[in-house]
Coordinates of C-alpha atoms in Angstrom, one line a residue:
M998 CA -64.0 -83.8 33.7
S999 CA -65.9 -83.5 37.1
T1000 CA -65.2 -79.6 36.9
V1001 CA -67.0 -79.2 33.4
I1002 CA -70.2 -81.2 34.3
P1003 CA -71.3 -78.7 37.0
F1004 CA -70.0 -75.7 35.1
S1005 CA -72.3 -76.9 32.1
R1006 CA -75.1 -77.0 34.3
Y1007 CA -74.4 -73.5 35.6
N1008 CA -74.6 -72.5 31.8
E1009 CA -77.8 -74.3 31.1
E1010 CA -79.4 -72.5 34.2
F1011 CA -78.2 -69.1 32.9
S1012 CA -79.7 -69.8 29.5
S1013 CA -82.8 -70.7 31.0
L1014 CA -83.0 -67.5 33.2
V1015 CA -82.0 -65.5 30.3
S1016 CA -85.0 -66.8 28.2
Q1017 CA -87.4 -66.5 31.0
T1018 CA -86.4 -62.9 31.4
R1019 CA -86.7 -62.2 27.8
Q1020 CA -90.4 -63.8 28.0
T1021 CA -91.2 -61.5 30.9
L1022 CA -90.0 -58.4 28.9
S1023 CA -92.1 -59.7 25.8
S1024 CA -95.0 -59.9 27.9
L1025 CA -94.5 -56.3 29.3
S1026 CA -93.9 -54.9 25.8
S1027 CA -97.4 -56.5 24.8
T1028 CA -99.2 -55.2 28.0
L1029 CA -97.7 -51.7 27.3
E1030 CA -99.2 -51.8 23.7
V1031 CA -102.6 -53.1 24.8
S1032 CA -102.8 -50.5 27.4
T1033 CA -101.8 -47.5 25.0
E1034 CA -104.3 -48.5 22.5
S1035 CA -107.2 -49.1 24.9
Q1036 CA -106.2 -46.1 27.0
S1037 CA -106.6 -48.2 30.1
S1038 CA -103.8 -49.7 32.6
S1039 CA -103.3 -52.9 34.1
S1040 CA -100.9 -51.4 36.6
S1041 CA -100.8 -54.5 38.9
K1042 CA -99.8 -56.8 36.0
L1043 CA -97.0 -54.2 34.9
E1044 CA -95.6 -54.0 38.2
R1045 CA -96.0 -57.8 38.9
D1046 CA -94.3 -58.7 35.5
M1047 CA -91.6 -56.0 36.2
N1048 CA -90.7 -57.3 39.5
L1049 CA -90.5 -60.7 38.1
A1050 CA -88.0 -59.3 35.3
L1051 CA -85.8 -57.6 37.9
N1052 CA -85.7 -60.8 40.1
L1053 CA -84.8 -62.8 37.2
L1054 CA -82.0 -60.3 36.2
N1055 CA -80.7 -60.7 39.7
Q1056 CA -80.7 -64.3 39.7
T1057 CA -78.7 -64.2 36.3
K1058 CA -76.4 -61.7 38.1
D1059 CA -75.8 -64.0 40.9
L1060 CA -75.2 -67.1 39.0
L1061 CA -72.8 -65.3 36.9
K1062 CA -70.6 -64.7 39.9
Q1063 CA -70.8 -68.4 40.6
M1064 CA -69.7 -69.1 37.1
T1065 CA -67.0 -66.7 37.3
V1066 CA -65.6 -68.2 40.6
E1067 CA -66.0 -71.6 39.2
A1068 CA -64.1 -70.9 36.0
R1069 CA -61.2 -69.3 37.9
S1070 CA -61.1 -71.9 40.4
S1071 CA -58.0 -73.7 41.1
S1072 CA -59.9 -77.0 40.7
V1073 CA -60.0 -76.8 37.1
T1074 CA -56.5 -78.3 36.4
N1075 CA -56.7 -78.6 32.6
S1076 CA -55.5 -75.5 30.8
N1077 CA -58.0 -76.2 27.8
Q1078 CA -61.1 -76.6 30.2
K1079 CA -60.2 -73.6 32.1
E1080 CA -60.0 -71.5 28.8
E1081 CA -63.1 -73.2 27.5
C1082 CA -65.0 -72.1 30.8
L1083 CA -63.5 -68.5 30.9
K1084 CA -64.7 -68.1 27.2
I1085 CA -68.3 -69.4 28.2
V1086 CA -68.1 -66.6 31.0
R1087 CA -67.2 -63.7 28.7
I1088 CA -69.9 -64.7 26.5
A1089 CA -72.5 -65.0 29.4
K1090 CA -71.3 -61.5 30.7
A1091 CA -71.7 -60.0 27.4
N1092 CA -75.4 -61.5 27.0
H1093 CA -75.9 -60.4 30.6
A1094 CA -75.0 -56.8 30.1
N1095 CA -77.4 -56.8 27.0
L1096 CA -80.3 -58.1 29.2
K1097 CA -79.7 -55.5 31.9
D1098 CA -79.9 -53.0 29.1
D1099 CA -82.9 -54.4 28.1
V1100 CA -84.6 -54.7 31.4
N1101 CA -83.3 -51.1 32.5
G1102 CA -85.0 -49.8 29.3
M1103 CA -88.4 -51.7 29.9
Q1104 CA -88.1 -50.5 33.6
S1105 CA -88.0 -46.8 32.2
Q1106 CA -90.9 -47.4 30.0
V1107 CA -92.9 -49.1 32.4
E1108 CA -92.3 -46.3 35.0
H1109 CA -93.0 -43.7 32.4
H1110 CA -96.2 -45.4 31.4
L1111 CA -97.4 -45.6 35.3
L1112 CA -96.4 -41.9 35.6
M1113 CA -98.5 -40.8 32.7
L1114 CA -101.4 -43.0 33.7
Q1115 CA -101.2 -41.3 37.2
N1116 CA -100.8 -37.9 35.5
S1117 CA -104.1 -38.9 33.4
S1118 CA -105.9 -39.9 36.3
S1119 CA -104.7 -36.8 38.3
K1120 CA -106.0 -34.4 35.6
N1121 CA -109.4 -36.1 35.7
S1122 CA -109.9 -35.5 39.2
K1123 CA -108.4 -32.2 39.5
R1124 CA -109.4 -30.9 36.0
H1125 CA -111.3 -27.8 37.8
R1126 CA -108.2 -26.8 39.8
N1127 CA -105.8 -24.0 38.6
N1128 CA -102.8 -25.7 39.4
N1129 CA -103.3 -28.6 37.0
G1130 CA -100.9 -27.3 34.5
V1131 CA -98.0 -26.5 37.0
N1132 CA -98.4 -30.5 38.3
G1133 CA -98.1 -31.5 34.8
E1134 CA -95.0 -29.7 34.4
V1135 CA -93.5 -31.0 37.6
R1136 CA -94.3 -34.5 36.6
Q1137 CA -92.9 -34.2 33.1
H1138 CA -89.9 -32.8 34.8
L1139 CA -89.7 -35.9 37.0
L1140 CA -90.2 -38.3 33.9
D1141 CA -87.2 -36.4 32.1
T1142 CA -85.2 -36.6 35.2
N1143 CA -85.9 -40.3 35.7
S1144 CA -85.0 -40.9 32.1
N1145 CA -81.7 -39.2 32.3
L1146 CA -80.8 -41.1 35.5
S1147 CA -81.8 -44.4 33.8
N1148 CA -79.3 -43.4 30.8
Q1149 CA -76.5 -42.5 33.3
N1150 CA -76.9 -45.9 35.2
S1151 CA -77.0 -47.7 32.0
T1152 CA -73.7 -46.1 30.8
L1153 CA -72.2 -46.9 34.1
D1154 CA -73.2 -50.4 33.9
R1155 CA -71.6 -50.8 30.6
A1156 CA -68.4 -49.4 31.8
K1157 CA -68.3 -51.6 35.0
Q1158 CA -69.0 -54.5 32.4
V1159 CA -66.1 -53.5 30.3
M1160 CA -64.0 -53.4 33.4
A1161 CA -64.9 -56.8 34.4
E1162 CA -63.9 -58.0 30.9
T1163 CA -60.9 -56.3 31.0
E1164 CA -60.1 -57.9 34.3
V1165 CA -60.7 -61.4 33.2
V1166 CA -58.6 -60.8 30.1
A1167 CA -55.7 -59.4 32.5
L1168 CA -55.8 -62.6 34.6
E1169 CA -56.0 -64.9 31.6
I1170 CA -52.7 -63.0 30.3
T1171 CA -51.0 -63.5 33.7
E1172 CA -51.9 -67.1 34.0
E1173 CA -50.6 -67.5 30.5
L1174 CA -47.3 -65.8 31.4
S1175 CA -47.1 -68.0 34.7
R1176 CA -47.5 -71.1 32.5
N1177 CA -44.7 -69.7 30.1
R1178 CA -42.4 -68.9 32.9
E1179 CA -42.9 -72.4 34.4
T1180 CA -42.1 -74.1 30.9
I1181 CA -38.9 -71.9 30.5
E1182 CA -37.7 -72.8 33.9
S1183 CA -38.5 -76.6 33.3
A1184 CA -36.4 -76.2 30.2
H1185 CA -33.5 -74.5 32.0
S1186 CA -33.5 -77.4 34.4
R1187 CA -33.5 -80.1 31.7
V1188 CA -30.5 -78.1 30.1
R1189 CA -28.7 -78.2 33.2
G1190 CA -29.6 -81.7 34.0
V1191 CA -28.3 -82.5 30.4
S1192 CA -25.1 -80.4 31.1
S1193 CA -24.6 -82.2 34.4
L1194 CA -24.9 -85.6 32.6
T1195 CA -22.4 -84.5 29.7
N1196 CA -19.8 -83.5 32.6
Q1197 CA -20.2 -86.8 34.2
A1198 CA -19.7 -88.7 31.0
R1199 CA -16.5 -86.7 30.2
R1200 CA -15.0 -87.5 33.5
V1201 CA -16.0 -91.3 32.9
L1202 CA -14.3 -91.2 29.4
V1203 CA -11.2 -89.5 30.9
N1204 CA -11.0 -92.2 33.9
M1205 CA -11.3 -94.9 31.3
Q1206 CA -8.7 -93.5 29.2
R1207 CA -6.2 -93.3 32.2
R1208 CA -7.2 -96.9 33.2
E1209 CA -6.4 -98.0 29.6
V1210 CA -2.8 -96.2 29.8
Q1211 CA -2.1 -97.7 33.1
Q1212 CA -3.1 -101.2 32.0
K1213 CA -1.1 -100.9 28.9
M1214 CA 1.9 -99.7 31.1
V1215 CA 1.5 -102.8 33.4
V1216 CA 1.1 -105.1 30.5
Y1217 CA 4.4 -103.8 28.9
G1218 CA 6.1 -104.0 32.4
V1219 CA 5.2 -107.5 32.9
G1220 CA 6.2 -108.2 29.3
V1221 CA 9.8 -106.7 29.8
I1222 CA 10.1 -108.8 33.1
L1223 CA 9.2 -112.0 31.4
F1224 CA 11.8 -111.2 28.7
L1225 CA 14.4 -110.4 31.0
A1226 CA 13.7 -113.6 32.9
L1227 CA 13.7 -115.5 29.7
L1228 CA 17.2 -114.1 28.7
F1229 CA 18.5 -114.9 32.3
L1230 CA 17.3 -118.4 32.1
L1231 CA 18.8 -119.0 28.6
G1232 CA 22.1 -117.4 29.9
F1233 CA 22.2 -119.7 32.9
F1234 CA 21.7 -123.0 30.9

């Protein structure tokens, strides 16, 4: 019971961090919509909220590692508690993966928005230069490249998440096989013990039968001796 209490606190803290991150993403989305409609930017607010979302995401990642270590810890002796903890960790990992995808997606939108604002500002300050169109193409190429890299990073993160979940399942299967082996060995030990007790009981019964035969022979011998003695006494008198 002493292990489940701190683990439940880990889970509550994880849920709180996820909620805070979701609220920050919602605030970023609202800021993007307002700045798009008004054609003006609150760059400092976007950057501040984006950094906050990334920090919260890192905190959830670190907390998830602690939860994983706690769930696999040898201090969890009750098998039911351990399976429940591992189940909570799997759910938390899935939630973290979804949250990470949302944060990465929002980061791409914010970076794209900031670059577009920078591009617009640069166009206004350099509207009389001939290379304005070339710079716009370069920036657009950079935006496309950044978007492709973000998509590739998301794919890699999902693959890592699948590998982590597969590792957890493999560990659970290994532990289950270990428990089954211990159960089988214990059953074999009990069978050997019962067999040993049966052999001992059989030997005791054989010894009892031998003693019974010996006792009967002694009784018969004493009876014969007494009978002969009686005959001798009768013949003497």
